[in-house]
PDB file of C-alpha atoms in Angstrom:
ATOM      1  CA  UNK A  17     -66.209 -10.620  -9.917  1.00 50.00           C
ATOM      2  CA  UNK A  18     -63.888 -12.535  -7.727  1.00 57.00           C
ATOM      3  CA  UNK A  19     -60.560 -11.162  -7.127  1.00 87.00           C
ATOM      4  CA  UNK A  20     -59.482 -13.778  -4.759  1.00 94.00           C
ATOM      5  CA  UNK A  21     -60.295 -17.607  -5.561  1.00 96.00           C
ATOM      6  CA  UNK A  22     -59.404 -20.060  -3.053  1.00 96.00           C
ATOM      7  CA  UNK A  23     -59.210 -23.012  -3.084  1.00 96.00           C
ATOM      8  CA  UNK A  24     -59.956 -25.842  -1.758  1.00 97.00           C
ATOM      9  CA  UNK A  25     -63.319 -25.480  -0.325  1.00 95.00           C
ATOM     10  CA  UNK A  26     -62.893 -27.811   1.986  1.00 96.00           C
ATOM     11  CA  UNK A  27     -60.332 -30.225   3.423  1.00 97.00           C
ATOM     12  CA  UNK A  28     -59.634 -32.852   5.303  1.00 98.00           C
ATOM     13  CA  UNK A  29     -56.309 -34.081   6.988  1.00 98.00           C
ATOM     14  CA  UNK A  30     -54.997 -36.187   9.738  1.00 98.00           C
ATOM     15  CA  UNK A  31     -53.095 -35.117  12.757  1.00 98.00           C
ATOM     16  CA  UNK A  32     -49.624 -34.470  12.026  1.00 97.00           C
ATOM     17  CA  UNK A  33     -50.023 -34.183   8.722  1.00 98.00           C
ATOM     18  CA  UNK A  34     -49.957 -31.060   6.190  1.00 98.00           C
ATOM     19  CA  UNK A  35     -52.380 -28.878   5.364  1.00 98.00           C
ATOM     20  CA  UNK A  36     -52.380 -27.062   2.093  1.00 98.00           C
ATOM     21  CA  UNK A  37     -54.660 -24.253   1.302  1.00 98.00           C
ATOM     22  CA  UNK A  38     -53.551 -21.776  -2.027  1.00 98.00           C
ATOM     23  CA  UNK A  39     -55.383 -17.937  -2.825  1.00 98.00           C
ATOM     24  CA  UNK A  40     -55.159 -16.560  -6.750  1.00 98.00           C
ATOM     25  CA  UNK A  41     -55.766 -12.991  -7.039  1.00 96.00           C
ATOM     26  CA  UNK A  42     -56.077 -11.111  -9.945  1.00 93.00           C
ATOM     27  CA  UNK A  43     -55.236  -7.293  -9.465  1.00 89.00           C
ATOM     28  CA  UNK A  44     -51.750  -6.661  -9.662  1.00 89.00           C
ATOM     29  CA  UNK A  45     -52.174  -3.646  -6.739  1.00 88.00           C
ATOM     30  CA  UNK A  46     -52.500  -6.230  -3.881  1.00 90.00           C
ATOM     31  CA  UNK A  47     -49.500  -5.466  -1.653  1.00 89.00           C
ATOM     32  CA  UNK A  48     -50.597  -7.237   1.309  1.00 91.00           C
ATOM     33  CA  UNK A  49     -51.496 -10.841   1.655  1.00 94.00           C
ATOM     34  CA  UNK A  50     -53.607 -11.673   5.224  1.00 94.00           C
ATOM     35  CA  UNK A  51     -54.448 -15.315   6.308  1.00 97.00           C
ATOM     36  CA  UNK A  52     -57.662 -14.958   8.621  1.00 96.00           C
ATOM     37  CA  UNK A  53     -58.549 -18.433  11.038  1.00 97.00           C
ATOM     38  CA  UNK A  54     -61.833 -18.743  12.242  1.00 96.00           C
ATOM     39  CA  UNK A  55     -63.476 -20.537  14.892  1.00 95.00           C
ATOM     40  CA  UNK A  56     -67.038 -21.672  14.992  1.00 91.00           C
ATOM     41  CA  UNK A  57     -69.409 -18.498  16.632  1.00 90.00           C
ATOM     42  CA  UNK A  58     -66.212 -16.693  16.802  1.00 93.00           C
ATOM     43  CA  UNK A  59     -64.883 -13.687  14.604  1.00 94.00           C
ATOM     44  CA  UNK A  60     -61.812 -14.422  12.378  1.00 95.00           C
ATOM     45  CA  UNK A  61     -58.855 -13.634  13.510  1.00 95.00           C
ATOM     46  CA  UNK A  62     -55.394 -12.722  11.478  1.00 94.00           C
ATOM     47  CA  UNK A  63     -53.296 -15.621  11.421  1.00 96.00           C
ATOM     48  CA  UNK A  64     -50.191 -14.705   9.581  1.00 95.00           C
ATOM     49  CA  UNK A  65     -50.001 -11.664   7.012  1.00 94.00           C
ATOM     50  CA  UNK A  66     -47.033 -11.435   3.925  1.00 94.00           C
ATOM     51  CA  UNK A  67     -45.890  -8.618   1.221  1.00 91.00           C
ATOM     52  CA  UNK A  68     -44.895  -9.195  -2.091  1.00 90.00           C
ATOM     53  CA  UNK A  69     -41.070  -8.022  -1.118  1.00 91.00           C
ATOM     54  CA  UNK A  70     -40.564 -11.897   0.378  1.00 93.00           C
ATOM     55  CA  UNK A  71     -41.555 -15.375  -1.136  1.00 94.00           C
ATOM     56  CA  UNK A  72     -41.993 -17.103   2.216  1.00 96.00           C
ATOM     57  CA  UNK A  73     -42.917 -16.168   5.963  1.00 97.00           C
ATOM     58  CA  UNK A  74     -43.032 -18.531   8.692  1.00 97.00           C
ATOM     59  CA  UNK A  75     -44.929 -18.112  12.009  1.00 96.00           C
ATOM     60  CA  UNK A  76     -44.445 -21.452  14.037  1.00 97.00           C
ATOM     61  CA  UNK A  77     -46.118 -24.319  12.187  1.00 98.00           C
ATOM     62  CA  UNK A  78     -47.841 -22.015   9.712  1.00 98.00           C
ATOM     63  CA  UNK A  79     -46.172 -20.746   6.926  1.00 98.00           C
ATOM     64  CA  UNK A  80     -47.296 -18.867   3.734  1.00 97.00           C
ATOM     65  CA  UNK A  81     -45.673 -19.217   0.608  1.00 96.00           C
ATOM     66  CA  UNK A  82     -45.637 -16.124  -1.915  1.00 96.00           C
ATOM     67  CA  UNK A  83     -45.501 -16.624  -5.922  1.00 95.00           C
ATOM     68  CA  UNK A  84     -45.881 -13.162  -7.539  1.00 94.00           C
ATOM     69  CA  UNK A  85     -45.290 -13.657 -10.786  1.00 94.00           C
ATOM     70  CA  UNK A  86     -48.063 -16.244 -10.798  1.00 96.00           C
ATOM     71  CA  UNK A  87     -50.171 -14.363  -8.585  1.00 96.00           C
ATOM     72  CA  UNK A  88     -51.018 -17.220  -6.003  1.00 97.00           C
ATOM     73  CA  UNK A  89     -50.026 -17.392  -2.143  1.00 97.00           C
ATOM     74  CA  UNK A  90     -50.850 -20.424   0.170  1.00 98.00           C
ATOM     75  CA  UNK A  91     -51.055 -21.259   3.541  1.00 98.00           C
ATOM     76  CA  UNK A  92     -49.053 -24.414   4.923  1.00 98.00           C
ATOM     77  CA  UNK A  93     -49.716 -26.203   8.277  1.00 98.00           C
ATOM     78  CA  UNK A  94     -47.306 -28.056   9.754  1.00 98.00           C
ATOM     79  CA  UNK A  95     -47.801 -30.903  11.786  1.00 98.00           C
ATOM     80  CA  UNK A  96     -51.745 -30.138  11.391  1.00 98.00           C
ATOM     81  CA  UNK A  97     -53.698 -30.309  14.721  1.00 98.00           C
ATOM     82  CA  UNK A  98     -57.125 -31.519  15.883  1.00 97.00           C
ATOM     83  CA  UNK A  99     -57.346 -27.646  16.982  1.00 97.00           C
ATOM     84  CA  UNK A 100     -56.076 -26.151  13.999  1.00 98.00           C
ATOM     85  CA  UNK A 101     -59.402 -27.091  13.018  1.00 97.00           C
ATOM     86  CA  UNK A 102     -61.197 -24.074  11.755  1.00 97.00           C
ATOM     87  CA  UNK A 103     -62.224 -22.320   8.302  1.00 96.00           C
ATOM     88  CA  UNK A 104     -59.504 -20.421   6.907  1.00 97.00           C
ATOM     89  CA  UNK A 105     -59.309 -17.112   4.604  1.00 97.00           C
ATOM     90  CA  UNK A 106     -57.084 -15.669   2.619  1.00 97.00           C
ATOM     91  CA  UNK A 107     -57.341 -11.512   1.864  1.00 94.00           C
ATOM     92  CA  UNK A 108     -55.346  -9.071  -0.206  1.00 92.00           C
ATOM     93  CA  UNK A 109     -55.809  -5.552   0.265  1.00 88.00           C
ATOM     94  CA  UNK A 110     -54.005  -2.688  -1.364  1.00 84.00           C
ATOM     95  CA  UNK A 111     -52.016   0.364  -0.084  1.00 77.00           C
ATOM     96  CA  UNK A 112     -53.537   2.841  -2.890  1.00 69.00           C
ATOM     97  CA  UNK A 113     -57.080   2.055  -1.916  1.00 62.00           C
ATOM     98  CA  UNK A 114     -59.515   2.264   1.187  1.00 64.00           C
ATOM     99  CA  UNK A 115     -56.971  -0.835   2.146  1.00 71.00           C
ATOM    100  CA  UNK A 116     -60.480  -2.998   2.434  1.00 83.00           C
ATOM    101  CA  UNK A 117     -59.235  -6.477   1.648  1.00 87.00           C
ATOM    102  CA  UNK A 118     -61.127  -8.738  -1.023  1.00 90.00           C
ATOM    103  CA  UNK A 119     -61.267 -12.133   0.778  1.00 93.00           C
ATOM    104  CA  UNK A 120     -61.402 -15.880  -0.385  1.00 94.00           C
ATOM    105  CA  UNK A 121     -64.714 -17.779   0.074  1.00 93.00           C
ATOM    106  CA  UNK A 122     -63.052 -20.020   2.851  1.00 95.00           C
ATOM    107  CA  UNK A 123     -61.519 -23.086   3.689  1.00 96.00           C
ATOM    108  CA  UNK A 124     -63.354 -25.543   6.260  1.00 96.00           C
ATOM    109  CA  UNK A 125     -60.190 -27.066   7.850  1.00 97.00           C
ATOM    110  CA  UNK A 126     -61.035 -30.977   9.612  1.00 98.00           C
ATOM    111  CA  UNK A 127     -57.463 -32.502  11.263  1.00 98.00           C
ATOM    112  CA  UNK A 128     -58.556 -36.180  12.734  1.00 96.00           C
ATOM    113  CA  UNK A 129     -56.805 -37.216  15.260  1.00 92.00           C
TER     114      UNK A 129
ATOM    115  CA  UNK B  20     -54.069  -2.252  23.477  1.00 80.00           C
ATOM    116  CA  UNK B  21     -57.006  -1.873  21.551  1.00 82.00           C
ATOM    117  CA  UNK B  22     -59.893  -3.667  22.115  1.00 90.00           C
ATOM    118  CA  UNK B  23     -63.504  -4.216  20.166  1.00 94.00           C
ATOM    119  CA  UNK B  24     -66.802  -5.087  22.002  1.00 94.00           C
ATOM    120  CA  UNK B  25     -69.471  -6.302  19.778  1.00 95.00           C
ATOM    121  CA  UNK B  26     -72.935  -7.239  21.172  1.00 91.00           C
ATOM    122  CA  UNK B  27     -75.385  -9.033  21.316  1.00 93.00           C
ATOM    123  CA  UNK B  28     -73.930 -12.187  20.796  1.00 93.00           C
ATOM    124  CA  UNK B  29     -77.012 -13.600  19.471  1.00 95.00           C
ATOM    125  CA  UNK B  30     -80.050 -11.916  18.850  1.00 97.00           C
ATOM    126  CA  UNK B  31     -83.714 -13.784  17.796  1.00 97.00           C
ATOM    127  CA  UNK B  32     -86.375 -11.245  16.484  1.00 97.00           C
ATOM    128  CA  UNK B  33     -89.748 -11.322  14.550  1.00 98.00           C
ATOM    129  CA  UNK B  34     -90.372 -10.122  10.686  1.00 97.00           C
ATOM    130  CA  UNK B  35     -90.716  -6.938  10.753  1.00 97.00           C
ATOM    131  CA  UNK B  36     -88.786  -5.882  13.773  1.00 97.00           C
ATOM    132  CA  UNK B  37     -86.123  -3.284  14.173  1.00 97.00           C
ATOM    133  CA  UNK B  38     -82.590  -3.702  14.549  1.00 96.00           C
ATOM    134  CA  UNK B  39     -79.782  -2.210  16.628  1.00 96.00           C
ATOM    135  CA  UNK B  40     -76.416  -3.418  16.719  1.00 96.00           C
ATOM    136  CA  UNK B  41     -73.283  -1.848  18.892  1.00 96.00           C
ATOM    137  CA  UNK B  42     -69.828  -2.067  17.947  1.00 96.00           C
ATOM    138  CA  UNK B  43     -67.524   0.137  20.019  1.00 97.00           C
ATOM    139  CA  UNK B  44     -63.499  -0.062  19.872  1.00 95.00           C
ATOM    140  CA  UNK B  45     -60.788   1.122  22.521  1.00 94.00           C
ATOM    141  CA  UNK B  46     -57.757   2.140  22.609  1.00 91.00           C
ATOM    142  CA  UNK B  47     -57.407   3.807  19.406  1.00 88.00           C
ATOM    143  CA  UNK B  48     -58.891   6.243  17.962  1.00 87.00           C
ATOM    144  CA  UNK B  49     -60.177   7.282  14.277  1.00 89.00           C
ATOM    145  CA  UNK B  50     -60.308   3.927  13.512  1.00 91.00           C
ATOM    146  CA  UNK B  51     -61.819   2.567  10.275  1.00 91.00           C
ATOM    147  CA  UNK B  52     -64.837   0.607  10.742  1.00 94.00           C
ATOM    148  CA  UNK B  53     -66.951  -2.260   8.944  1.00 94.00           C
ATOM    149  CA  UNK B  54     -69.792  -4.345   9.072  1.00 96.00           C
ATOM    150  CA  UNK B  55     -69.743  -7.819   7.946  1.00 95.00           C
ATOM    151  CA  UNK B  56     -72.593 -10.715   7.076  1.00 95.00           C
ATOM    152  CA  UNK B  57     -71.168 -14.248   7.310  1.00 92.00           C
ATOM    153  CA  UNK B  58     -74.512 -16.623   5.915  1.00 83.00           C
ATOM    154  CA  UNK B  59     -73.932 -20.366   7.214  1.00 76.00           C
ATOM    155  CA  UNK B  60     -70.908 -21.803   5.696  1.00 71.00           C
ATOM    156  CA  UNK B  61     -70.363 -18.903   3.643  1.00 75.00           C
ATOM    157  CA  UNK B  62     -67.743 -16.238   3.290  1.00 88.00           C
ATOM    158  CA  UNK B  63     -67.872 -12.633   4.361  1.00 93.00           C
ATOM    159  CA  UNK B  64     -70.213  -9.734   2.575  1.00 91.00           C
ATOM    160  CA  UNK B  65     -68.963  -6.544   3.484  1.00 92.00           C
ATOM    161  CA  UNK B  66     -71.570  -4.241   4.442  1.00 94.00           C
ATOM    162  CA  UNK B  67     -70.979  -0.758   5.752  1.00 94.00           C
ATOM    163  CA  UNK B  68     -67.563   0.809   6.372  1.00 92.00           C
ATOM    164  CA  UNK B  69     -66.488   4.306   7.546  1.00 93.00           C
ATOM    165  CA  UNK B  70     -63.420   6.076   8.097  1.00 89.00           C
ATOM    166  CA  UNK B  71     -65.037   8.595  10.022  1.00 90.00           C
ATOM    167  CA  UNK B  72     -67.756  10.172  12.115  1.00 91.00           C
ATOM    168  CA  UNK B  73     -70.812  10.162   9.973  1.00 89.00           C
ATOM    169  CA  UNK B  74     -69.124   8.776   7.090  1.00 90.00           C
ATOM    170  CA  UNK B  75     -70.658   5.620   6.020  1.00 91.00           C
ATOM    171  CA  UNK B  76     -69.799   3.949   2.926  1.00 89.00           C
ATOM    172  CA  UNK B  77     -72.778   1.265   1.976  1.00 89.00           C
ATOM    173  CA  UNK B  78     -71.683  -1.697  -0.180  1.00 85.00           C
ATOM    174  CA  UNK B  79     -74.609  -3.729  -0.463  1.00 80.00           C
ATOM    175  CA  UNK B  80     -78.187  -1.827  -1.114  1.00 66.00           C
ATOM    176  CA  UNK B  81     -80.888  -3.923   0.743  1.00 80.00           C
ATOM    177  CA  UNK B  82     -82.752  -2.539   4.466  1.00 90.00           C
ATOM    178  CA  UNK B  83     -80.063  -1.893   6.926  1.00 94.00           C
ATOM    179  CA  UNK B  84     -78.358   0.861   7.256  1.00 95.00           C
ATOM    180  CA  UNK B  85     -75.487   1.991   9.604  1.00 96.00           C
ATOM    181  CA  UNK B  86     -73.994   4.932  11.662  1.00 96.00           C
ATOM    182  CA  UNK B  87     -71.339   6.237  13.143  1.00 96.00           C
ATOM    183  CA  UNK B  88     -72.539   8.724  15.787  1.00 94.00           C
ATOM    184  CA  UNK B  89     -68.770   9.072  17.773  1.00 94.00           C
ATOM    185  CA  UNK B  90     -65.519   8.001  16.821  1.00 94.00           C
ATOM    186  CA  UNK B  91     -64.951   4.350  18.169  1.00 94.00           C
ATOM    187  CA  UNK B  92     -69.263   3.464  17.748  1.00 96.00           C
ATOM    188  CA  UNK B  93     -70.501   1.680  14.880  1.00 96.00           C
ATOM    189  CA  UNK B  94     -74.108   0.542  14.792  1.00 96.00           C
ATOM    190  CA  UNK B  95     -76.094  -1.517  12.648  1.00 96.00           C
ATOM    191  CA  UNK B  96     -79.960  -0.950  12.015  1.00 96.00           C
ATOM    192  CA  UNK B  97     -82.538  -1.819  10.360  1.00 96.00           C
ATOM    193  CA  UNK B  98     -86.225  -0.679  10.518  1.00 96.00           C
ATOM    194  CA  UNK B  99     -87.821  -3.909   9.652  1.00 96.00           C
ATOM    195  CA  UNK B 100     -86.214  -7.316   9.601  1.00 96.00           C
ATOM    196  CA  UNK B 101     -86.523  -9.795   6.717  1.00 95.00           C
ATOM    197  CA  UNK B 102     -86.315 -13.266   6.833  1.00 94.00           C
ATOM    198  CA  UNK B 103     -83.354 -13.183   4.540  1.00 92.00           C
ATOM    199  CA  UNK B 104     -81.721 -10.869   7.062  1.00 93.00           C
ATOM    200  CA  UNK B 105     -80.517 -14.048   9.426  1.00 93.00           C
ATOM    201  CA  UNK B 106     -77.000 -14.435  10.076  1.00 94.00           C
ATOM    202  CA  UNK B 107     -73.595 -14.346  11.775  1.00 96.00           C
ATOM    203  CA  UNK B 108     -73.000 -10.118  11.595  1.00 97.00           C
ATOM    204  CA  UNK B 109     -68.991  -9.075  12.331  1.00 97.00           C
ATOM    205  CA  UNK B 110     -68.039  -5.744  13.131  1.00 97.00           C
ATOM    206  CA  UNK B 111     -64.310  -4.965  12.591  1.00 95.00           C
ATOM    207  CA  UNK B 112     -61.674  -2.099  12.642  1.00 93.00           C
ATOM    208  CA  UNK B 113     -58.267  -0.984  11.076  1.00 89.00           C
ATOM    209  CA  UNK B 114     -56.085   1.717  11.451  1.00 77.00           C
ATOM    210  CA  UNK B 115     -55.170   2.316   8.362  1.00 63.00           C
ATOM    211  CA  UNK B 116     -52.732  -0.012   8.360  1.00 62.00           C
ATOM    212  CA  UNK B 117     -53.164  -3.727   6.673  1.00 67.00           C
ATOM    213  CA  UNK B 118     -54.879  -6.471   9.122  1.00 80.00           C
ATOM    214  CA  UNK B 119     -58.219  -6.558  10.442  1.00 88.00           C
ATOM    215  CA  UNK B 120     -59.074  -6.965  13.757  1.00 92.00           C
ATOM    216  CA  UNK B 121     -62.967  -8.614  14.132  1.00 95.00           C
ATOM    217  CA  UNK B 122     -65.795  -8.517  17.037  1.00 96.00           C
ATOM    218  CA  UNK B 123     -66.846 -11.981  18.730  1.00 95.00           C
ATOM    219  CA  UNK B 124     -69.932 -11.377  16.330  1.00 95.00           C
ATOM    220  CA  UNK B 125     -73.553 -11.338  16.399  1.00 96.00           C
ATOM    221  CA  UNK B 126     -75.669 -14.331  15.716  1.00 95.00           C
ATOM    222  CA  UNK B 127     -78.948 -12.672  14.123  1.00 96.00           C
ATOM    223  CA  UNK B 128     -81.833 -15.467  13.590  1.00 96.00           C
ATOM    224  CA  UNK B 129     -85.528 -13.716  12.223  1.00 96.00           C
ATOM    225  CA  UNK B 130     -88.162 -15.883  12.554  1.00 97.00           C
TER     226      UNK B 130
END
């Protein structure tokens, strides 16, 4: 069972331009909301974490945006850059377990120049 | 600051062939500790994880198997390699706190 669906799979955008990339997750016990980036042959790397206590958190030109009541978070890129070009996940993890997150499948992120 | 070492960075072994990989982490100490399997273009299987020496908590039953012989040393094994056992392998820690810090990774190809 997936906990976290993300979507989309893959994605496409020019430079300058915004990149859009939205989580669901089902289990109401997720209390913290991780973005990972990873490069190709690298490890992932946290990007940009939120709690549920704030509906927005911005970190330069990447910003996630926090809907509890509908369950969903995303992850916004501003002014999307050829480097910005990695595969993107999104995690939620819970304080009342081993606080092992469930992550999202991925996002392959292309910015053209 | 804390630090994780993970190697190889790529590995290319027969069928049948055993296995060792070496995570170690520094600056920190009783960290909690996981193995990850990334297939190509796929997302990330969570393998092993332990929050402590000799505790290992297995997620996925197939050949490999893990330990945890000191505090800040994880290691992968397996006694014989499968074809199906290829792969980009990420070892990462937490302190029981929220984020995840990942290895550079192990590219594992059996032939």
């Amino acid at each position: 069972q997936q906990q976290v669906k993300q979507s989309p799979q893959s994605l496409i955008v020019q430079k300058g331009g915004i990149s859009i990339i939205n989580c669901a997750y089902e289990n109401t016990a997720f209390d913290y909301f991780p973005w990972y980036q990873q490069f190709p042959g690298k490890g992932p790397a946290l990007l940009i974490a939120i709690r549920p206590d704030v509906s927005e958190k911005k970190e330069g030109r990447f910003t996630i945006s926090f809907n509890k009541s509908a369950k969903q978070f995303s992850l916004h890129i501003m002014d999307s850059q050829p480097g910005d070009s990695a595969t993107y996940f999104c995690a939620a993890s819970s304080s009342g377990g081993s606080y092992i997150p469930t992550f999202g499948r991925g996002t392959s992120l292309i910015v053209h120049p | 600051s804390q630090t994780i070492h993970q190697w190889p960075a790529t590995l290319v072994q027969p069928v049948g062939s055993p296995l060792s990989l070496e995570c170690t982490v520094e600056g920190t100490s009783n960290p909690n500790l996981y193995w990850y399997r990334q297939a190509a273009g796929r997302g990330l299987q969570l393998l092993f994880y332990s929050v402590g020496i000799g505790q290992i908590s297995s997620e996925v039953p197939q050949n490999l198997s893990a330990s945890r012989p000191q505090d800040r040393q994880f290691i992968l094994s397996s006694k014989k390699l499968l074809l199906s056992d290829s792969g980009f392998y990420l070892c990462a820690w937490s302190r029981q706190s929220y984020g995840y810090t990942f290895g550079s990774g192990t590219r594992l190809t059996v032939v």
